[in-house]
Amino acid sequence: MFELLEADIIIFQELKIQRKDLRDDDVLIPGWDCYFSLPKLNRGRQGYSGVAIFTRQEVCSPLRAEEGITGVLNSPKTSQRYIDLPEDQQIGGYPTPSQLSRYGVDAAALDAEGRCVILEFPAFVIIGLYSPANRDDSRDEFRLGYINAWDSRIRNLIAEGKRVILAGDLNISRDKVDMANAEESTQNPDLESSSFVASPSRRILNQLLIGGRVLGERDEGRENAVMWDICRGFHESRKGMFTHWEQKINARPGNFGSRLDYVLCSHDTRPWFCESNIQEGLIGSDHCPVYAVIKDRVSFQGTETEILDIMNREGAFRNGKRLRSYSIKHDTCPLSGRLMSEFDRRRNIRDMFLTNSASTIQSQGSGVGKGGDPAQGKWPDENAFADPVEESLTRPPLDATAPINLSKRPLAKPAKLISTKRSKTSPSTNKSCKGQKTLKTFFPLSTPQAKLKSQPENLFSRSLEFDKCTKPDTDGLAFVSASPLPSPKTDLNTGIEREPSKIKESRRLVSEIPLIANLEDENEDAIKSSEGHAMECFGQDKTMETWAKLFTPMLAPRCDGHGEDCIQLTTKKKGINCGRGFWICSR
């Protein structure tokens, strides 16, 4: 989905989950960092709201990240509130006590429902927001209190000299052009459109926006309009530019909806944007995405600057070129989902194939030196060790369409890269456990008259071995053994020298497996062999028996009560057991 959106910062609202519902696929997305604000346990409306911001690591990394609009929540893994942190660790702009007193709602209650995530970059502060909806009168006080809170926070940040971008579901249609049934929403359809903007929530929003329609004098503290409606600014007279449709009446096909989702920016940031629009054709929710595009070069502090230079920490970019790789230790904020206790020691399975083989070995108890690039034939110092999680984030994404040039594949290094801790595993542990069969089990070799060899004459350079020594390779496309294997003339199971006529067929078997085995110092003609000729070298009767056991259907169990064969059914009810089979009495 992220590739479809083609964005560098993505903000989600109304997640409708709690922290316990997060899974690896939600947090450990390769190449992305994430920041969540979710409903708090025993407080707020659990599983109802929720906001998340995802940032692409290769182009942007925030300086600071906070949860909540008022600053009264605790910083992650501490008992200190954001508002009480040292100034160099704060984003700032928190509503003052006098501003909070006008809301009529406790600040902790406002932030208990998981409705806001705030990130600060060197260029600007971005606020991901999900404002309460106007569903019934019982929530009016809370809704207006929350709208006043984010209005105060935005104005305070701008007063401190910071650029601000607000993006999210505000649940407010600012004018009649932004709502299909605007006339029906008023008590008297004959009234002028000015009455439509007189509601308290629309009045607050229009006082915030440049060009917003405000009836009468402005409220105290809201004398100046400070934000620009980016999407409406690029489409001033466009009608039907709706972002939400009621699903109960199937209103989307007829475009009978309202515009509730916005991307707003402070006035001084307005020249940075070159495009903004809605994506009404993107299906999957009762809302559609709104996007805004920032130019590659912007005016920042009086000079033309590459936007990438001011979207990352100092020293990461210069003139739009990355100077150092993304580091999870130095470029990740404490609020990051990757640093949650449930995920900080785990990785997405795809990351395992994006890391180099050395980092993977170290993560399983071995060490690999820094500074090496096996893809270029350079091997690191074995005495220096790298962080496998950090290394996995610096790897480029796997391009499934890129051609793979096996001829340039570097030869594997000797086994000296393996840590001495590996020696704790006895050789016997490499053998399959009882009941666990390897691929070689299904291709038993005939037992020729042979003699044991004390030393193999020639070594495979990292041939294939399916055992506990197997590790992901540098390029993430092949599994290779961590130790040298016997020569082609030696049996893989027994170490017994095979007959010359059997060598060719054994090699054919290894090369047909879709993993890479580097075969050296052998004639190319010896590798080519017909499949039928290869099977002649195996005990056909035993092979067929083994395969027959593997593919024999499971016999149906008998019912304990009737002694008859049970039948197998499949669960169709939605839930965790959907699609699973089970046995039940045929009666």
Short mmCIF file of C-alpha atoms in Angstrom, two decimals, residues 84-364:
data_model
loop_
_atom_site.label_atom_id
_atom_site.label_comp_id
_atom_site.label_asym_id
_atom_site.label_seq_id
_atom_site.Cartn_x
_atom_site.Cartn_y
_atom_site.Cartn_z
CA ASP A 84 8.05 18.94 31.96
CA LEU A 85 10.97 17.81 29.77
CA PRO A 86 13.97 20.12 29.25
CA GLU A 87 13.38 22.69 26.54
CA ASP A 88 15.83 21.05 24.13
CA GLN A 89 13.74 17.86 24.31
CA GLN A 90 10.36 19.52 23.89
CA ILE A 91 8.46 20.34 20.73
CA GLY A 92 6.83 23.23 22.60
CA GLY A 93 3.67 25.27 22.01
CA TYR A 94 1.71 23.54 24.77
CA PRO A 95 -1.61 25.14 25.72
CA THR A 96 -1.17 27.41 28.71
CA PRO A 97 -3.13 26.91 31.96
CA SER A 98 -5.33 29.89 31.06
CA GLN A 99 -6.10 28.36 27.67
CA LEU A 100 -6.83 24.97 29.21
CA SER A 101 -9.20 26.51 31.75
CA ARG A 102 -11.46 27.72 28.92
CA TYR A 103 -11.98 24.22 27.52
CA GLY A 104 -14.06 22.82 30.36
CA VAL A 105 -12.44 19.40 29.89
CA ASP A 106 -9.49 17.87 31.74
CA ALA A 107 -6.30 17.87 29.63
CA ALA A 108 -5.57 14.23 30.49
CA ALA A 109 -9.03 13.24 29.28
CA LEU A 110 -8.47 15.03 25.96
CA ASP A 111 -5.34 12.99 25.26
CA ALA A 112 -6.64 9.66 26.61
CA GLU A 113 -8.34 8.66 23.36
CA GLY A 114 -5.24 8.53 21.14
CA ARG A 115 -6.04 11.34 18.72
CA CYS A 116 -2.77 13.13 18.02
CA VAL A 117 0.87 12.49 17.07
CA ILE A 118 3.31 15.39 16.61
CA LEU A 119 6.70 15.16 14.88
CA GLU A 120 9.28 17.92 14.67
CA PHE A 121 11.71 18.13 11.76
CA PRO A 122 14.28 20.88 11.25
CA ALA A 123 11.97 22.25 8.53
CA PHE A 124 8.61 22.20 10.33
CA VAL A 125 6.35 20.60 12.92
CA ILE A 126 3.76 18.19 11.53
CA ILE A 127 0.62 17.30 13.49
CA GLY A 128 -1.36 14.15 12.68
CA LEU A 129 -4.84 14.65 14.10
CA TYR A 130 -8.16 12.87 14.45
CA SER A 131 -10.71 15.34 15.82
CA PRO A 132 -13.91 14.04 17.47
CA ALA A 133 -16.98 13.74 15.24
CA ASN A 134 -20.29 15.49 15.83
CA ARG A 135 -22.38 12.38 16.43
CA ASP A 136 -24.62 13.36 19.35
CA ASP A 137 -25.05 16.13 21.89
CA SER A 138 -23.46 14.11 24.69
CA ARG A 139 -19.97 14.69 23.24
CA ASP A 140 -20.31 18.36 22.30
CA GLU A 141 -18.34 19.63 25.30
CA PHE A 142 -15.48 17.19 24.72
CA ARG A 143 -15.46 17.92 20.98
CA LEU A 144 -15.26 21.70 21.38
CA GLY A 145 -12.65 21.30 24.10
CA TYR A 146 -10.46 19.24 21.78
CA ILE A 147 -10.88 21.66 18.86
CA ASN A 148 -9.89 24.56 21.11
CA ALA A 149 -6.86 22.57 22.30
CA TRP A 150 -5.38 21.96 18.84
CA ASP A 151 -6.20 25.52 17.78
CA SER A 152 -4.23 26.84 20.79
CA ARG A 153 -1.31 24.44 20.18
CA ILE A 154 -0.98 25.50 16.53
CA ARG A 155 -1.08 29.21 17.35
CA ASN A 156 1.45 28.79 20.15
CA LEU A 157 3.88 26.92 17.88
CA ILE A 158 3.65 29.59 15.19
CA ALA A 159 4.15 32.28 17.83
CA GLU A 160 7.42 30.54 18.75
CA GLY A 161 8.58 30.95 15.16
CA LYS A 162 8.03 27.37 13.99
CA ARG A 163 6.46 26.30 10.72
CA VAL A 164 3.44 24.04 11.22
CA ILE A 165 1.65 21.50 9.03
CA LEU A 166 -1.64 20.00 10.23
CA ALA A 167 -2.96 16.89 8.48
CA GLY A 168 -5.83 14.67 9.43
CA ASP A 169 -9.55 14.14 9.85
CA LEU A 170 -10.88 17.30 11.47
CA ASN A 171 -14.54 16.21 11.15
CA ILE A 172 -15.48 19.76 10.14
CA SER A 173 -16.77 21.01 6.78
CA ARG A 174 -15.55 24.59 6.67
CA ASP A 175 -18.12 25.96 4.16
CA LYS A 176 -21.20 24.97 2.18
CA VAL A 177 -19.13 24.05 -0.86
CA ASP A 178 -17.51 21.34 1.28
CA MET A 179 -20.76 19.53 2.08
CA ALA A 180 -23.32 17.99 -0.27
CA ASN A 181 -26.30 18.40 2.10
CA ALA A 182 -25.33 21.75 3.55
CA GLU A 183 -28.87 23.10 3.21
CA GLU A 184 -30.34 20.11 5.05
CA SER A 185 -27.88 20.49 7.91
CA THR A 186 -29.40 23.85 8.89
CA GLN A 187 -32.77 24.13 10.53
CA ASN A 188 -34.02 26.54 7.88
CA PRO A 189 -32.86 25.75 4.31
CA ASP A 190 -33.85 29.26 3.19
CA LEU A 191 -31.23 30.93 5.37
CA GLU A 192 -28.14 32.36 3.71
CA SER A 193 -24.90 30.40 3.67
CA SER A 194 -23.51 32.65 6.39
CA SER A 195 -25.55 30.78 8.98
CA PHE A 196 -23.82 27.56 7.98
CA VAL A 197 -20.43 28.83 9.12
CA ALA A 198 -21.78 30.14 12.40
CA SER A 199 -21.52 26.84 14.27
CA PRO A 200 -18.84 26.87 17.03
CA SER A 201 -16.56 24.28 15.41
CA ARG A 202 -16.64 25.94 11.96
CA ARG A 203 -16.09 29.33 13.52
CA ILE A 204 -12.89 28.14 15.23
CA LEU A 205 -11.59 26.53 12.02
CA ASN A 206 -12.40 29.53 9.81
CA GLN A 207 -10.70 31.90 12.24
CA LEU A 208 -7.60 29.74 11.95
CA LEU A 209 -7.61 29.64 8.13
CA ILE A 210 -6.57 32.42 5.79
CA GLY A 211 -9.66 33.36 3.79
CA GLY A 212 -12.02 31.66 6.20
CA ARG A 213 -15.49 33.18 6.57
CA VAL A 214 -16.06 34.57 10.06
CA LEU A 215 -19.28 36.24 11.21
CA GLY A 216 -18.84 39.32 13.38
CA GLU A 217 -15.70 40.12 15.31
CA ARG A 218 -13.03 37.53 15.89
CA ASP A 219 -12.61 35.82 19.24
CA GLU A 220 -9.95 36.88 21.71
CA GLY A 221 -6.65 35.21 20.92
CA ARG A 222 -7.78 34.46 17.36
CA GLU A 223 -7.36 37.87 15.83
CA ASN A 224 -5.10 36.60 13.04
CA ALA A 225 -5.55 33.78 10.55
CA VAL A 226 -2.31 31.76 10.50
CA MET A 227 -2.97 28.60 8.45
CA TRP A 228 -3.61 27.95 4.76
CA ASP A 229 -5.96 25.27 3.38
CA ILE A 230 -3.55 23.75 0.83
CA CYS A 231 -5.96 21.58 -1.17
CA ARG A 232 -8.65 24.27 -1.40
CA GLY A 233 -5.96 26.81 -2.29
CA PHE A 234 -5.06 24.81 -5.40
CA HIS A 235 -8.76 24.22 -6.27
CA GLU A 236 -10.56 27.34 -5.09
CA SER A 237 -13.80 26.96 -7.07
CA ARG A 238 -13.95 23.18 -7.35
CA LYS A 239 -17.23 21.61 -6.27
CA GLY A 240 -17.76 18.05 -5.11
CA MET A 241 -14.24 17.79 -3.69
CA PHE A 242 -15.39 15.49 -0.90
CA THR A 243 -13.27 13.16 1.22
CA HIS A 244 -15.95 11.32 3.21
CA TRP A 245 -19.09 9.43 2.20
CA GLU A 246 -21.70 7.79 4.41
CA GLN A 247 -21.49 4.03 3.94
CA LYS A 248 -24.94 3.27 5.35
CA ILE A 249 -26.63 4.92 2.37
CA ASN A 250 -23.95 3.97 -0.20
CA ALA A 251 -23.29 7.65 -0.87
CA ARG A 252 -19.92 7.30 -2.57
CA PRO A 253 -21.02 6.29 -6.12
CA GLY A 254 -23.15 9.43 -6.34
CA ASN A 255 -20.47 11.59 -4.65
CA PHE A 256 -22.90 12.65 -1.93
CA GLY A 257 -20.40 13.43 0.80
CA SER A 258 -18.44 16.08 2.66
CA ARG A 259 -14.87 17.36 2.97
CA LEU A 260 -13.63 16.49 6.46
CA ASP A 261 -9.94 15.75 5.80
CA TYR A 262 -7.37 18.52 5.38
CA VAL A 263 -3.72 19.32 4.91
CA LEU A 264 -3.07 22.78 6.37
CA CYS A 265 0.17 24.71 6.63
CA SER A 266 1.34 27.92 8.26
CA HIS A 267 1.39 30.99 6.02
CA ASP A 268 5.18 31.13 5.64
CA THR A 269 5.22 27.50 4.39
CA ARG A 270 2.67 28.11 1.63
CA PRO A 271 5.25 28.73 -1.17
CA TRP A 272 6.85 25.34 -0.48
CA PHE A 273 3.93 23.38 -1.96
CA CYS A 274 3.57 22.72 -5.67
CA GLU A 275 0.56 20.39 -5.75
CA SER A 276 -2.32 19.13 -3.62
CA ASN A 277 -5.42 17.08 -4.33
CA ILE A 278 -7.67 14.28 -3.11
CA GLN A 279 -7.51 10.64 -4.22
CA GLU A 280 -11.20 9.86 -4.43
CA GLY A 281 -10.55 6.80 -6.60
CA LEU A 282 -8.62 5.01 -3.84
CA ILE A 283 -11.12 2.63 -2.26
CA GLY A 284 -10.83 0.95 1.12
CA SER A 285 -12.47 3.28 3.62
CA ASP A 286 -15.37 5.71 3.97
CA HIS A 287 -12.69 8.41 3.60
CA CYS A 288 -10.27 9.04 0.76
CA PRO A 289 -6.66 10.28 1.09
CA VAL A 290 -5.62 13.92 0.72
CA TYR A 291 -2.06 14.64 -0.36
CA ALA A 292 0.26 17.63 -0.73
CA VAL A 293 3.63 17.76 -2.51
CA ILE A 294 6.60 19.87 -1.35
CA LYS A 295 9.12 21.19 -3.86
CA ASP A 296 12.61 19.74 -4.01
CA ARG A 297 14.15 23.13 -3.22
CA VAL A 298 12.57 25.62 -0.82
CA SER A 299 13.41 28.96 0.71
CA PHE A 300 14.58 28.33 4.27
CA GLN A 301 16.06 31.01 6.53
CA GLY A 302 16.65 33.26 3.54
CA THR A 303 18.46 30.74 1.30
CA GLU A 304 17.47 28.19 -1.30
CA THR A 305 17.82 24.79 0.37
CA GLU A 306 17.31 21.18 -0.66
CA ILE A 307 14.28 19.91 1.22
CA LEU A 308 16.11 16.71 2.17
CA ASP A 309 18.75 18.74 4.01
CA ILE A 310 16.14 20.07 6.45
CA MET A 311 14.08 16.91 6.81
CA ASN A 312 16.80 15.02 8.67
CA ARG A 313 19.21 15.48 11.52
CA GLU A 314 22.34 17.52 10.93
CA GLY A 315 24.98 15.69 8.94
CA ALA A 316 22.61 13.19 7.30
CA PHE A 317 22.22 15.12 4.02
CA ARG A 318 24.10 17.86 2.21
CA ASN A 319 22.90 19.41 -1.05
CA GLY A 320 20.30 16.68 -1.34
CA LYS A 321 22.86 13.84 -1.07
CA ARG A 322 22.95 11.43 1.84
CA LEU A 323 26.24 11.53 3.75
CA ARG A 324 25.57 8.71 6.20
CA SER A 325 23.19 5.80 6.50
CA TYR A 326 20.08 5.83 8.60
CA SER A 327 20.81 4.64 12.14
CA ILE A 328 18.16 3.29 14.45
CA LYS A 329 20.30 4.39 17.41
CA HIS A 330 20.79 8.00 16.36
CA ASP A 331 17.85 8.78 14.04
CA THR A 332 14.93 7.23 15.93
CA CYS A 333 12.84 9.05 18.54
CA PRO A 334 11.78 7.32 21.79
CA LEU A 335 8.13 7.29 20.64
CA SER A 336 9.00 5.12 17.63
CA GLY A 337 7.01 1.91 17.35
CA ARG A 338 10.24 0.04 16.68
CA LEU A 339 11.37 0.89 20.23
CA MET A 340 8.24 -0.46 21.91
CA SER A 341 9.09 -3.24 24.32
CA GLU A 342 7.11 -5.68 22.17
CA PHE A 343 9.17 -4.96 19.03
CA ASP A 344 12.57 -3.52 19.96
CA ARG A 345 14.26 -6.94 19.77
CA ARG A 346 12.40 -8.20 16.73
CA ARG A 347 12.63 -7.67 13.01
CA ASN A 348 10.36 -8.07 10.03
CA ILE A 349 11.14 -11.33 8.24
CA ARG A 350 11.94 -9.38 5.07
CA ASP A 351 14.70 -7.53 6.94
CA MET A 352 16.50 -10.84 7.37
CA PHE A 353 16.92 -11.07 3.61
CA LEU A 354 17.99 -7.43 3.29
CA THR A 355 20.92 -7.73 5.68
CA ASN A 356 24.35 -9.01 4.76
CA SER A 357 25.18 -12.54 5.81
CA ALA A 358 27.73 -11.34 8.34
CA SER A 359 25.14 -9.29 10.23
CA THR A 360 22.76 -12.22 10.22
CA ILE A 361 25.39 -14.57 11.68
CA GLN A 362 26.20 -12.08 14.42
CA SER A 363 22.53 -11.78 15.38
CA GLN A 364 22.51 -15.53 16.03
#
